[in-house]
Amino acid sequence: MAQAPLLSTPLRQLAQQLESRTRTGEELVEAAIDAAKTGDHGAYVSWRPESALELARAGDKVRAAGGNTGPLMGIPVSVKDLFGVPGFPTYAGCSRALPEHWQQTGPLIHALQSQLAPVVGKTHCVELAFGGLGTNSHWGTPRNPWDKRVHRVPGGSSSGAGVSLINETAALALGTDTAGSVRVPATMTGVAGLKLTAGRWPTSQIVPLSSTLDTPGLLAHRVDDLAYAFSALDPVVGKQGRQLPAVPVLASLTFGVPSAFFWEDCSPGIAEIVEQALMSLERAGARLVRFDFSGLNEIYGLFLQGGVAAPELAAFIRQELPEIVPTLDPNVAARLRTAEELPAWKYIHRLDLIKRLSVSAATELQGIDALLTPTVTLTPPAVDSLDEPGAYATAKHAGLA
């Protein structure tokens, strides 16, 4: 029986092996380097494992001397190219590197560094994180590893993050999420993704898309890996005073399943496999409540118009990066032109609508622990198919829940 690839080992197990010194951080980074030799599917805009190897060796020496710098010590991590990481240029998916101050370390990267978690490289993203499919006209689109024949999108905007896990060049991936930028690539590459509650973790030194909606996020092979990484980082960067809850018993949870909207126009197999998962949860003791969730068409209509992310990104570009406007990805540029024509009163109206619907949703979700829906409604499209007139907008709007 073939042995499972090393970097897909559960994070808790890897951490235990490192702590007991049956594995070393050097071995884990070398495994990432070996995996990259067989092809990284275009996951990285900057691949620099040499510095990661040096840090891993330093961590191994600290551990040999009896030291322990944290739960992620020695775990290879990939980082989305929106985060400032010293020694790595920050492109944010643009055609040129951003000003040097965007390379400076923010709280989240500092937390990784303080735990001696080696960063093996920075992963590709959609230009300025403004897109959910994962395409990029400047750098190319990472290849979804699950189709060996057809070049399919990996999901975006954290387009290289999920790929870095499947190709075994990282054990944990750091991304960002505004309207699906962690959850979409996680789903399209078959891993797990976590968008944080807004304000839980700081966003400083992360190139912004939306000051209202941006959050850091995590991608990993399984949900328990996300829980492990979250519990490793939250005490350092999370809002002080918030305690991590105990792991609940499944039978104590109530899940809400919206009756419509999320299930419409799904590609063959998507709704069916999600329904199978729901039935498995129910058989295991969870309570499912199917209900009509109000406001979905209203908020989706707002999303189709660019929401608040489009005008907030337009403001950021004009304030900080006006020189990149002539070279913007055509798909990004088209959406920003529309945003720049938006009157101020409409932007305020959109903010008010989000607040109002959030209050309404909180009321409707009382007694419900989580919503369960398909994350995306379409099979990842072939990159070439998006060249057809209108195909990109159709896939972006109709396919992403």
mmCIF file of C-alpha atoms in Angstrom:
data_model
loop_
_atom_site.group_PDB
_atom_site.id
_atom_site.type_symbol
_atom_site.label_atom_id
_atom_site.label_comp_id
_atom_site.label_asym_id
_atom_site.label_seq_id
_atom_site.Cartn_x
_atom_site.Cartn_y
_atom_site.Cartn_z
ATOM 1 C CA MET A 1 0.000 0.000 0.000
ATOM 2 C CA ALA A 2 1.424 3.374 -1.061
ATOM 3 C CA GLN A 3 2.337 5.732 1.739
ATOM 4 C CA ALA A 4 0.323 8.975 1.925
ATOM 5 C CA PRO A 5 2.276 12.122 0.986
ATOM 6 C CA LEU A 6 3.950 13.622 4.035
ATOM 7 C CA LEU A 7 2.480 17.114 3.894
ATOM 8 C CA SER A 8 -1.117 15.861 3.727
ATOM 9 C CA THR A 9 -0.651 14.256 7.156
ATOM 10 C CA PRO A 10 -3.053 15.761 9.742
ATOM 11 C CA LEU A 11 -1.465 18.830 11.303
ATOM 12 C CA ARG A 12 -1.903 17.532 14.845
ATOM 13 C CA GLN A 13 -0.036 14.373 13.874
ATOM 14 C CA LEU A 14 2.750 16.322 12.174
ATOM 15 C CA ALA A 15 3.089 18.519 15.259
ATOM 16 C CA GLN A 16 3.296 15.462 17.512
ATOM 17 C CA GLN A 17 5.979 13.924 15.294
ATOM 18 C CA LEU A 18 7.963 17.154 15.380
ATOM 19 C CA GLU A 19 7.606 17.437 19.135
ATOM 20 C CA SER A 20 8.752 13.847 19.669
ATOM 21 C CA ARG A 21 11.557 14.457 17.126
ATOM 22 C CA THR A 22 10.551 11.474 15.000
ATOM 23 C CA ARG A 23 10.271 14.072 12.227
ATOM 24 C CA THR A 24 12.141 17.321 11.655
ATOM 25 C CA GLY A 25 11.087 20.596 10.144
ATOM 26 C CA GLU A 26 13.913 20.140 7.671
ATOM 27 C CA GLU A 27 12.298 16.905 6.453
ATOM 28 C CA LEU A 28 8.969 18.654 5.918
ATOM 29 C CA VAL A 29 10.450 21.495 3.872
ATOM 30 C CA GLU A 30 12.539 19.015 1.864
ATOM 31 C CA ALA A 31 9.322 17.100 1.139
ATOM 32 C CA ALA A 32 7.844 20.345 -0.208
ATOM 33 C CA ILE A 33 10.917 20.905 -2.386
ATOM 34 C CA ASP A 34 10.728 17.351 -3.748
ATOM 35 C CA ALA A 35 7.024 17.748 -4.505
ATOM 36 C CA ALA A 36 7.682 20.965 -6.429
ATOM 37 C CA LYS A 37 10.091 19.115 -8.719
ATOM 38 C CA THR A 38 7.198 17.089 -10.122
ATOM 39 C CA GLY A 39 5.300 20.299 -10.950
ATOM 40 C CA ASP A 40 3.603 22.886 -8.766
ATOM 41 C CA HIS A 41 0.704 23.526 -11.187
ATOM 42 C CA GLY A 42 1.582 27.223 -11.192
ATOM 43 C CA ALA A 43 0.681 27.709 -7.536
ATOM 44 C CA TYR A 44 3.428 30.206 -6.698
ATOM 45 C CA VAL A 45 4.358 33.666 -7.854
ATOM 46 C CA SER A 46 7.450 33.499 -5.592
ATOM 47 C CA TRP A 47 8.865 30.080 -4.635
ATOM 48 C CA ARG A 48 11.776 30.444 -2.178
ATOM 49 C CA PRO A 49 12.180 27.252 -0.188
ATOM 50 C CA GLU A 50 15.846 27.932 0.640
ATOM 51 C CA SER A 51 14.980 30.492 3.313
ATOM 52 C CA ALA A 52 12.238 28.155 4.583
ATOM 53 C CA LEU A 53 14.813 25.378 4.844
ATOM 54 C CA GLU A 54 17.142 27.593 6.870
ATOM 55 C CA LEU A 55 14.328 28.521 9.252
ATOM 56 C CA ALA A 56 13.292 24.874 9.599
ATOM 57 C CA ARG A 57 16.841 23.860 10.472
ATOM 58 C CA ALA A 58 17.025 26.667 13.033
ATOM 59 C CA GLY A 59 13.758 25.448 14.527
ATOM 60 C CA ASP A 60 15.074 21.906 14.721
ATOM 61 C CA LYS A 61 18.074 23.174 16.702
ATOM 62 C CA VAL A 62 15.778 25.063 19.069
ATOM 63 C CA ARG A 63 13.706 21.931 19.581
ATOM 64 C CA ALA A 64 16.808 19.788 20.120
ATOM 65 C CA ALA A 65 17.790 22.207 22.889
ATOM 66 C CA GLY A 66 14.398 21.735 24.538
ATOM 67 C CA GLY A 67 12.688 24.796 23.114
ATOM 68 C CA ASN A 68 9.211 25.071 21.624
ATOM 69 C CA THR A 69 8.063 28.250 19.876
ATOM 70 C CA GLY A 70 4.447 27.276 19.221
ATOM 71 C CA PRO A 71 2.040 24.776 17.644
ATOM 72 C CA LEU A 72 3.026 25.661 14.060
ATOM 73 C CA MET A 73 6.767 25.307 14.656
ATOM 74 C CA GLY A 74 8.284 23.543 11.627
ATOM 75 C CA ILE A 75 5.015 23.344 9.622
ATOM 76 C CA PRO A 76 5.544 24.540 5.990
ATOM 77 C CA VAL A 77 3.097 27.302 5.059
ATOM 78 C CA SER A 78 2.228 28.987 1.771
ATOM 79 C CA VAL A 79 1.074 32.619 1.911
ATOM 80 C CA LYS A 80 -1.214 34.429 -0.519
ATOM 81 C CA ASP A 81 0.511 37.241 -2.378
ATOM 82 C CA LEU A 82 -1.471 39.950 -0.591
ATOM 83 C CA PHE A 83 0.439 39.608 2.694
ATOM 84 C CA GLY A 84 3.633 41.453 3.416
ATOM 85 C CA VAL A 85 6.408 38.894 3.949
ATOM 86 C CA PRO A 86 9.996 40.159 4.313
ATOM 87 C CA GLY A 87 12.227 38.876 1.532
ATOM 88 C CA PHE A 88 9.297 38.430 -0.857
ATOM 89 C CA PRO A 89 8.018 41.100 -3.243
ATOM 90 C CA THR A 90 4.284 41.755 -3.002
ATOM 91 C CA TYR A 91 2.541 41.854 -6.376
ATOM 92 C CA ALA A 92 -1.073 41.311 -5.248
ATOM 93 C CA GLY A 93 -1.602 39.776 -8.677
ATOM 94 C CA CYS A 94 -0.519 42.993 -10.433
ATOM 95 C CA SER A 95 1.973 43.200 -13.288
ATOM 96 C CA ARG A 96 4.572 44.961 -11.127
ATOM 97 C CA ALA A 97 5.624 44.806 -7.490
ATOM 98 C CA LEU A 98 3.790 47.112 -5.112
ATOM 99 C CA PRO A 99 5.668 49.759 -3.072
ATOM 100 C CA GLU A 100 8.108 48.350 -0.550
ATOM 101 C CA HIS A 101 5.982 49.107 2.505
ATOM 102 C CA TRP A 102 3.596 46.329 1.388
ATOM 103 C CA GLN A 103 6.423 43.854 2.083
ATOM 104 C CA GLN A 104 6.475 44.772 5.769
ATOM 105 C CA THR A 105 5.303 42.191 8.298
ATOM 106 C CA GLY A 106 1.787 42.414 9.702
ATOM 107 C CA PRO A 107 0.462 40.685 12.844
ATOM 108 C CA LEU A 108 -0.454 37.399 11.176
ATOM 109 C CA ILE A 109 2.869 36.899 9.415
ATOM 110 C CA HIS A 110 4.648 37.966 12.594
ATOM 111 C CA ALA A 111 2.733 35.236 14.446
ATOM 112 C CA LEU A 112 3.927 32.640 11.914
ATOM 113 C CA GLN A 113 7.505 33.891 12.180
ATOM 114 C CA SER A 114 7.444 33.896 15.973
ATOM 115 C CA GLN A 115 6.378 30.243 15.936
ATOM 116 C CA LEU A 116 9.141 29.410 13.391
ATOM 117 C CA ALA A 117 6.657 28.226 10.747
ATOM 118 C CA PRO A 118 8.614 28.188 7.458
ATOM 119 C CA VAL A 119 7.012 30.149 4.590
ATOM 120 C CA VAL A 120 7.927 28.241 1.426
ATOM 121 C CA GLY A 121 6.502 30.761 -1.024
ATOM 122 C CA LYS A 122 3.824 33.249 -1.953
ATOM 123 C CA THR A 123 0.888 31.904 -3.917
ATOM 124 C CA HIS A 124 -0.814 33.437 -6.919
ATOM 125 C CA CYS A 125 -3.996 35.445 -6.598
ATOM 126 C CA VAL A 126 -6.433 37.272 -8.831
ATOM 127 C CA GLU A 127 -5.273 40.850 -9.388
ATOM 128 C CA LEU A 128 -6.041 42.771 -6.180
ATOM 129 C CA ALA A 129 -8.169 39.793 -5.102
ATOM 130 C CA PHE A 130 -11.033 41.010 -7.303
ATOM 131 C CA GLY A 131 -12.416 37.800 -8.795
ATOM 132 C CA GLY A 132 -13.710 34.403 -7.751
ATOM 133 C CA LEU A 133 -12.523 32.146 -10.565
ATOM 134 C CA GLY A 134 -8.754 32.458 -10.129
ATOM 135 C CA THR A 135 -7.710 33.887 -13.491
ATOM 136 C CA ASN A 136 -4.902 36.413 -13.943
ATOM 137 C CA SER A 137 -3.887 37.925 -17.287
ATOM 138 C CA HIS A 138 -0.449 38.978 -15.996
ATOM 139 C CA TRP A 139 0.794 35.808 -14.346
ATOM 140 C CA GLY A 140 -1.408 33.092 -15.778
ATOM 141 C CA THR A 141 -3.921 30.943 -13.940
ATOM 142 C CA PRO A 142 -2.817 28.117 -11.622
ATOM 143 C CA ARG A 143 -3.953 24.759 -12.885
ATOM 144 C CA ASN A 144 -6.623 22.890 -10.970
ATOM 145 C CA PRO A 145 -4.723 19.676 -10.107
ATOM 146 C CA TRP A 146 -7.779 17.417 -10.350
ATOM 147 C CA ASP A 147 -8.010 17.539 -14.146
ATOM 148 C CA LYS A 148 -4.847 16.189 -15.764
ATOM 149 C CA ARG A 149 -6.125 16.847 -19.289
ATOM 150 C CA VAL A 150 -7.946 20.203 -19.210
ATOM 151 C CA HIS A 151 -6.604 23.409 -17.650
ATOM 152 C CA ARG A 152 -9.442 24.343 -15.296
ATOM 153 C CA VAL A 153 -9.628 27.260 -12.893
ATOM 154 C CA PRO A 154 -8.692 26.591 -9.250
ATOM 155 C CA GLY A 155 -11.089 29.193 -7.811
ATOM 156 C CA GLY A 156 -10.149 32.602 -6.511
ATOM 157 C CA SER A 157 -9.094 34.956 -5.450
ATOM 158 C CA SER A 158 -6.657 32.833 -3.361
ATOM 159 C CA SER A 159 -5.987 30.905 -6.561
ATOM 160 C CA GLY A 160 -2.683 29.261 -5.641
ATOM 161 C CA ALA A 161 -3.549 28.443 -2.035
ATOM 162 C CA GLY A 162 -5.581 25.271 -2.495
ATOM 163 C CA VAL A 163 -3.259 24.146 -5.288
ATOM 164 C CA SER A 164 -0.252 24.436 -2.948
ATOM 165 C CA LEU A 165 -1.908 21.923 -0.611
ATOM 166 C CA ILE A 166 -2.941 19.414 -3.256
ATOM 167 C CA ASN A 167 0.497 19.487 -4.886
ATOM 168 C CA GLU A 168 2.092 18.818 -1.467
ATOM 169 C CA THR A 169 4.296 21.904 -1.359
ATOM 170 C CA ALA A 170 2.674 23.210 1.851
ATOM 171 C CA ALA A 171 0.819 21.721 4.799
ATOM 172 C CA LEU A 172 -1.141 24.917 5.544
ATOM 173 C CA ALA A 173 -2.101 27.859 3.321
ATOM 174 C CA LEU A 174 -2.815 31.432 4.337
ATOM 175 C CA GLY A 175 -5.346 33.340 2.231
ATOM 176 C CA THR A 176 -7.899 36.117 2.441
ATOM 177 C CA ASP A 177 -11.661 36.128 1.960
ATOM 178 C CA THR A 178 -14.033 38.964 1.089
ATOM 179 C CA ALA A 179 -16.909 37.263 -0.731
ATOM 180 C CA GLY A 180 -15.563 33.730 -1.101
ATOM 181 C CA SER A 181 -11.835 34.092 -1.830
ATOM 182 C CA VAL A 182 -10.857 31.309 0.588
ATOM 183 C CA ARG A 183 -14.001 29.208 0.413
ATOM 184 C CA VAL A 184 -14.246 29.069 -3.385
ATOM 185 C CA PRO A 185 -10.681 27.830 -4.081
ATOM 186 C CA ALA A 186 -10.954 25.438 -1.133
ATOM 187 C CA THR A 187 -14.054 23.913 -2.683
ATOM 188 C CA MET A 188 -12.738 23.844 -6.231
ATOM 189 C CA THR A 189 -9.514 22.113 -5.185
ATOM 190 C CA GLY A 190 -11.097 19.749 -2.667
ATOM 191 C CA VAL A 191 -9.678 21.086 0.598
ATOM 192 C CA ALA A 192 -11.196 22.893 3.599
ATOM 193 C CA GLY A 193 -11.385 26.670 3.955
ATOM 194 C CA LEU A 194 -12.126 29.083 6.785
ATOM 195 C CA LYS A 195 -13.193 32.727 6.490
ATOM 196 C CA LEU A 196 -12.772 34.475 9.816
ATOM 197 C CA THR A 197 -15.399 36.672 11.429
ATOM 198 C CA ALA A 198 -14.738 40.271 10.368
ATOM 199 C CA GLY A 199 -12.581 41.941 13.006
ATOM 200 C CA ARG A 200 -11.481 38.718 14.700
ATOM 201 C CA TRP A 201 -7.992 38.898 13.157
ATOM 202 C CA PRO A 202 -6.291 42.120 12.003
ATOM 203 C CA THR A 203 -5.907 42.912 8.309
ATOM 204 C CA SER A 204 -2.963 45.315 8.583
ATOM 205 C CA GLN A 205 -0.203 44.751 5.992
ATOM 206 C CA ILE A 206 -2.618 42.804 3.801
ATOM 207 C CA VAL A 207 -3.366 44.543 0.484
ATOM 208 C CA PRO A 208 -7.074 45.405 0.793
ATOM 209 C CA LEU A 209 -9.988 44.677 -1.484
ATOM 210 C CA SER A 210 -12.811 45.787 0.818
ATOM 211 C CA SER A 211 -12.223 47.542 4.123
ATOM 212 C CA THR A 212 -15.746 46.472 5.114
ATOM 213 C CA LEU A 213 -15.649 42.768 4.262
ATOM 214 C CA ASP A 214 -11.999 41.596 4.110
ATOM 215 C CA THR A 215 -10.778 38.950 6.546
ATOM 216 C CA PRO A 216 -7.723 36.708 6.689
ATOM 217 C CA GLY A 217 -8.430 33.021 6.141
ATOM 218 C CA LEU A 218 -6.942 29.550 6.245
ATOM 219 C CA LEU A 219 -6.924 26.574 3.883
ATOM 220 C CA ALA A 220 -5.913 23.056 4.889
ATOM 221 C CA HIS A 221 -6.592 19.455 3.974
ATOM 222 C CA ARG A 222 -9.317 18.879 6.563
ATOM 223 C CA VAL A 223 -11.525 20.740 9.002
ATOM 224 C CA ASP A 224 -9.558 19.539 12.021
ATOM 225 C CA ASP A 225 -6.412 21.021 10.442
ATOM 226 C CA LEU A 226 -8.224 24.363 10.274
ATOM 227 C CA ALA A 227 -9.229 24.026 13.926
ATOM 228 C CA TYR A 228 -5.626 23.243 14.875
ATOM 229 C CA ALA A 229 -4.184 26.194 12.941
ATOM 230 C CA PHE A 230 -6.879 28.555 14.188
ATOM 231 C CA SER A 231 -6.230 27.586 17.800
ATOM 232 C CA ALA A 232 -2.495 28.108 17.209
ATOM 233 C CA LEU A 233 -2.901 31.637 15.853
ATOM 234 C CA ASP A 234 -6.003 33.048 17.523
ATOM 235 C CA PRO A 235 -4.473 33.482 21.008
ATOM 236 C CA VAL A 236 -1.734 35.574 19.377
ATOM 237 C CA VAL A 237 -3.641 37.667 16.824
ATOM 238 C CA GLY A 238 -7.314 37.256 17.776
ATOM 239 C CA LYS A 239 -9.421 39.729 19.684
ATOM 240 C CA GLN A 240 -8.347 39.564 23.286
ATOM 241 C CA GLY A 241 -10.800 38.109 25.762
ATOM 242 C CA ARG A 242 -12.517 35.768 23.317
ATOM 243 C CA GLN A 243 -12.192 32.206 24.497
ATOM 244 C CA LEU A 244 -12.134 29.285 22.087
ATOM 245 C CA PRO A 245 -15.254 27.169 22.626
ATOM 246 C CA ALA A 246 -15.054 23.484 23.432
ATOM 247 C CA VAL A 247 -15.601 21.099 20.519
ATOM 248 C CA PRO A 248 -19.372 20.460 20.463
ATOM 249 C CA VAL A 249 -21.075 17.107 20.301
ATOM 250 C CA LEU A 250 -22.672 16.684 16.872
ATOM 251 C CA ALA A 251 -26.002 15.711 18.385
ATOM 252 C CA SER A 252 -26.134 19.087 20.171
ATOM 253 C CA LEU A 253 -25.983 21.087 16.922
ATOM 254 C CA THR A 254 -28.772 22.455 14.765
ATOM 255 C CA PHE A 255 -27.964 23.220 11.146
ATOM 256 C CA GLY A 256 -30.069 25.462 8.920
ATOM 257 C CA VAL A 257 -30.569 24.441 5.286
ATOM 258 C CA PRO A 258 -32.034 27.200 3.068
ATOM 259 C CA SER A 259 -34.743 25.754 0.849
ATOM 260 C CA ALA A 260 -33.935 27.673 -2.334
ATOM 261 C CA PHE A 261 -31.412 29.987 -4.041
ATOM 262 C CA PHE A 262 -28.226 28.078 -3.207
ATOM 263 C CA TRP A 263 -29.541 24.981 -4.979
ATOM 264 C CA GLU A 264 -30.528 26.653 -8.234
ATOM 265 C CA ASP A 265 -28.681 25.958 -11.489
ATOM 266 C CA CYS A 266 -26.117 23.640 -9.897
ATOM 267 C CA SER A 267 -23.795 21.708 -12.203
ATOM 268 C CA PRO A 268 -24.606 17.974 -12.318
ATOM 269 C CA GLY A 269 -23.643 16.205 -9.079
ATOM 270 C CA ILE A 270 -23.149 19.224 -6.836
ATOM 271 C CA ALA A 271 -26.586 19.390 -5.201
ATOM 272 C CA GLU A 272 -26.694 15.600 -4.980
ATOM 273 C CA ILE A 273 -23.380 15.241 -3.152
ATOM 274 C CA VAL A 274 -24.262 18.024 -0.716
ATOM 275 C CA GLU A 275 -27.598 16.345 0.016
ATOM 276 C CA GLN A 276 -25.731 13.105 0.730
ATOM 277 C CA ALA A 277 -23.516 14.969 3.202
ATOM 278 C CA LEU A 278 -26.587 16.469 4.874
ATOM 279 C CA MET A 279 -28.146 13.036 5.284
ATOM 280 C CA SER A 280 -24.899 11.723 6.767
ATOM 281 C CA LEU A 281 -24.939 14.510 9.346
ATOM 282 C CA GLU A 282 -28.555 13.769 10.184
ATOM 283 C CA ARG A 283 -27.863 10.070 10.612
ATOM 284 C CA ALA A 284 -24.975 10.967 12.931
ATOM 285 C CA GLY A 285 -27.321 12.872 15.222
ATOM 286 C CA ALA A 286 -27.327 16.475 13.992
ATOM 287 C CA ARG A 287 -30.648 18.291 13.635
ATOM 288 C CA LEU A 288 -31.412 19.819 10.219
ATOM 289 C CA VAL A 289 -33.913 22.645 9.831
ATOM 290 C CA ARG A 290 -34.977 23.534 6.311
ATOM 291 C CA PHE A 291 -36.358 27.054 5.964
ATOM 292 C CA ASP A 292 -36.836 30.001 3.619
ATOM 293 C CA PHE A 293 -34.052 32.520 4.240
ATOM 294 C CA SER A 294 -35.204 36.038 3.405
ATOM 295 C CA GLY A 295 -33.166 38.719 1.677
ATOM 296 C CA LEU A 296 -31.086 36.404 -0.501
ATOM 297 C CA ASN A 297 -32.195 37.784 -3.846
ATOM 298 C CA GLU A 298 -31.705 41.318 -2.563
ATOM 299 C CA ILE A 299 -28.166 40.748 -1.336
ATOM 300 C CA TYR A 300 -27.243 38.718 -4.435
ATOM 301 C CA GLY A 301 -28.461 41.581 -6.606
ATOM 302 C CA LEU A 302 -26.163 43.867 -4.649
ATOM 303 C CA PHE A 303 -23.278 41.431 -5.218
ATOM 304 C CA LEU A 304 -23.899 41.462 -8.971
ATOM 305 C CA GLN A 305 -23.611 45.261 -8.919
ATOM 306 C CA GLY A 306 -20.198 45.089 -7.208
ATOM 307 C CA GLY A 307 -21.439 45.449 -3.647
ATOM 308 C CA VAL A 308 -19.234 47.641 -1.479
ATOM 309 C CA ALA A 309 -16.023 45.869 -2.503
ATOM 310 C CA ALA A 310 -15.858 47.452 -5.960
ATOM 311 C CA PRO A 311 -16.052 51.108 -4.831
ATOM 312 C CA GLU A 312 -13.758 50.451 -1.863
ATOM 313 C CA LEU A 313 -11.143 48.892 -4.138
ATOM 314 C CA ALA A 314 -11.496 51.761 -6.610
ATOM 315 C CA ALA A 315 -10.824 54.225 -3.779
ATOM 316 C CA PHE A 316 -7.751 52.265 -2.632
ATOM 317 C CA ILE A 317 -6.284 52.165 -6.135
ATOM 318 C CA ARG A 318 -6.805 55.881 -6.721
ATOM 319 C CA GLN A 319 -5.285 56.736 -3.349
ATOM 320 C CA GLU A 320 -2.318 54.349 -3.272
ATOM 321 C CA LEU A 321 -1.702 52.781 -6.694
ATOM 322 C CA PRO A 322 -2.931 55.129 -9.436
ATOM 323 C CA GLU A 323 0.012 54.181 -11.650
ATOM 324 C CA ILE A 324 -1.281 50.615 -12.129
ATOM 325 C CA VAL A 325 -4.622 51.643 -13.688
ATOM 326 C CA PRO A 326 -3.427 51.417 -17.334
ATOM 327 C CA THR A 327 -2.148 47.854 -16.826
ATOM 328 C CA LEU A 328 -5.061 46.354 -14.884
ATOM 329 C CA ASP A 329 -6.405 42.949 -15.861
ATOM 330 C CA PRO A 330 -9.298 43.620 -18.293
ATOM 331 C CA ASN A 331 -11.776 41.778 -16.080
ATOM 332 C CA VAL A 332 -10.733 43.865 -13.062
ATOM 333 C CA ALA A 333 -10.608 47.128 -15.011
ATOM 334 C CA ALA A 334 -14.127 46.692 -16.406
ATOM 335 C CA ARG A 335 -15.606 46.233 -12.934
ATOM 336 C CA LEU A 336 -13.697 49.202 -11.520
ATOM 337 C CA ARG A 337 -14.880 51.545 -14.263
ATOM 338 C CA THR A 338 -18.444 50.828 -13.221
ATOM 339 C CA ALA A 339 -17.569 51.322 -9.548
ATOM 340 C CA GLU A 340 -15.999 54.729 -10.188
ATOM 341 C CA GLU A 341 -19.280 55.948 -11.656
ATOM 342 C CA LEU A 342 -21.157 55.036 -8.477
ATOM 343 C CA PRO A 343 -22.631 58.061 -6.630
ATOM 344 C CA ALA A 344 -21.709 58.390 -2.972
ATOM 345 C CA TRP A 345 -25.344 58.029 -1.896
ATOM 346 C CA LYS A 346 -25.538 54.605 -3.559
ATOM 347 C CA TYR A 347 -22.420 53.438 -1.734
ATOM 348 C CA ILE A 348 -23.940 54.551 1.579
ATOM 349 C CA HIS A 349 -27.187 52.821 0.615
ATOM 350 C CA ARG A 350 -25.280 49.582 -0.017
ATOM 351 C CA LEU A 351 -23.621 49.756 3.390
ATOM 352 C CA ASP A 352 -26.988 50.358 5.027
ATOM 353 C CA LEU A 353 -28.524 47.437 3.138
ATOM 354 C CA ILE A 354 -25.778 45.085 4.345
ATOM 355 C CA LYS A 355 -26.311 46.230 7.929
ATOM 356 C CA ARG A 356 -30.087 45.848 7.678
ATOM 357 C CA LEU A 357 -29.953 42.383 6.148
ATOM 358 C CA SER A 358 -27.328 41.314 8.681
ATOM 359 C CA VAL A 359 -29.664 42.248 11.532
ATOM 360 C CA SER A 360 -32.519 40.401 9.833
ATOM 361 C CA ALA A 361 -30.348 37.324 9.262
ATOM 362 C CA ALA A 362 -29.226 37.273 12.902
ATOM 363 C CA THR A 363 -32.871 37.176 13.952
ATOM 364 C CA GLU A 364 -33.754 34.392 11.513
ATOM 365 C CA LEU A 365 -30.728 32.344 12.556
ATOM 366 C CA GLN A 366 -31.448 32.339 16.269
ATOM 367 C CA GLY A 367 -31.207 28.765 17.467
ATOM 368 C CA ILE A 368 -29.245 27.697 14.366
ATOM 369 C CA ASP A 369 -25.555 26.912 14.827
ATOM 370 C CA ALA A 370 -24.555 27.062 11.151
ATOM 371 C CA LEU A 371 -25.921 27.289 7.639
ATOM 372 C CA LEU A 372 -25.246 24.404 5.260
ATOM 373 C CA THR A 373 -25.279 25.087 1.515
ATOM 374 C CA PRO A 374 -23.220 24.289 -1.571
ATOM 375 C CA THR A 375 -20.212 26.628 -1.623
ATOM 376 C CA VAL A 376 -20.165 26.926 -5.417
ATOM 377 C CA THR A 377 -22.775 25.866 -7.926
ATOM 378 C CA LEU A 378 -20.611 25.076 -10.928
ATOM 379 C CA THR A 379 -17.903 22.649 -11.938
ATOM 380 C CA PRO A 380 -14.635 24.589 -12.328
ATOM 381 C CA PRO A 381 -14.701 25.825 -15.945
ATOM 382 C CA ALA A 382 -11.880 25.358 -18.417
ATOM 383 C CA VAL A 383 -9.686 28.443 -18.653
ATOM 384 C CA ASP A 384 -10.053 28.563 -22.435
ATOM 385 C CA SER A 385 -13.843 28.595 -22.169
ATOM 386 C CA LEU A 386 -13.704 31.946 -20.358
ATOM 387 C CA ASP A 387 -12.323 33.654 -23.471
ATOM 388 C CA GLU A 388 -15.756 33.554 -25.104
ATOM 389 C CA PRO A 389 -17.616 36.903 -24.980
ATOM 390 C CA GLY A 390 -19.523 37.185 -21.712
ATOM 391 C CA ALA A 391 -18.322 33.790 -20.453
ATOM 392 C CA TYR A 392 -16.285 35.181 -17.545
ATOM 393 C CA ALA A 393 -19.167 37.255 -16.205
ATOM 394 C CA THR A 394 -21.611 34.379 -16.623
ATOM 395 C CA ALA A 395 -19.398 31.944 -14.718
ATOM 396 C CA LYS A 396 -18.566 34.471 -12.006
ATOM 397 C CA HIS A 397 -22.150 35.564 -11.415
ATOM 398 C CA ALA A 398 -24.172 32.427 -12.072
ATOM 399 C CA GLY A 399 -21.813 29.857 -10.630
ATOM 400 C CA LEU A 400 -20.634 31.230 -7.334
ATOM 401 C CA ALA A 401 -22.984 30.920 -4.403
#
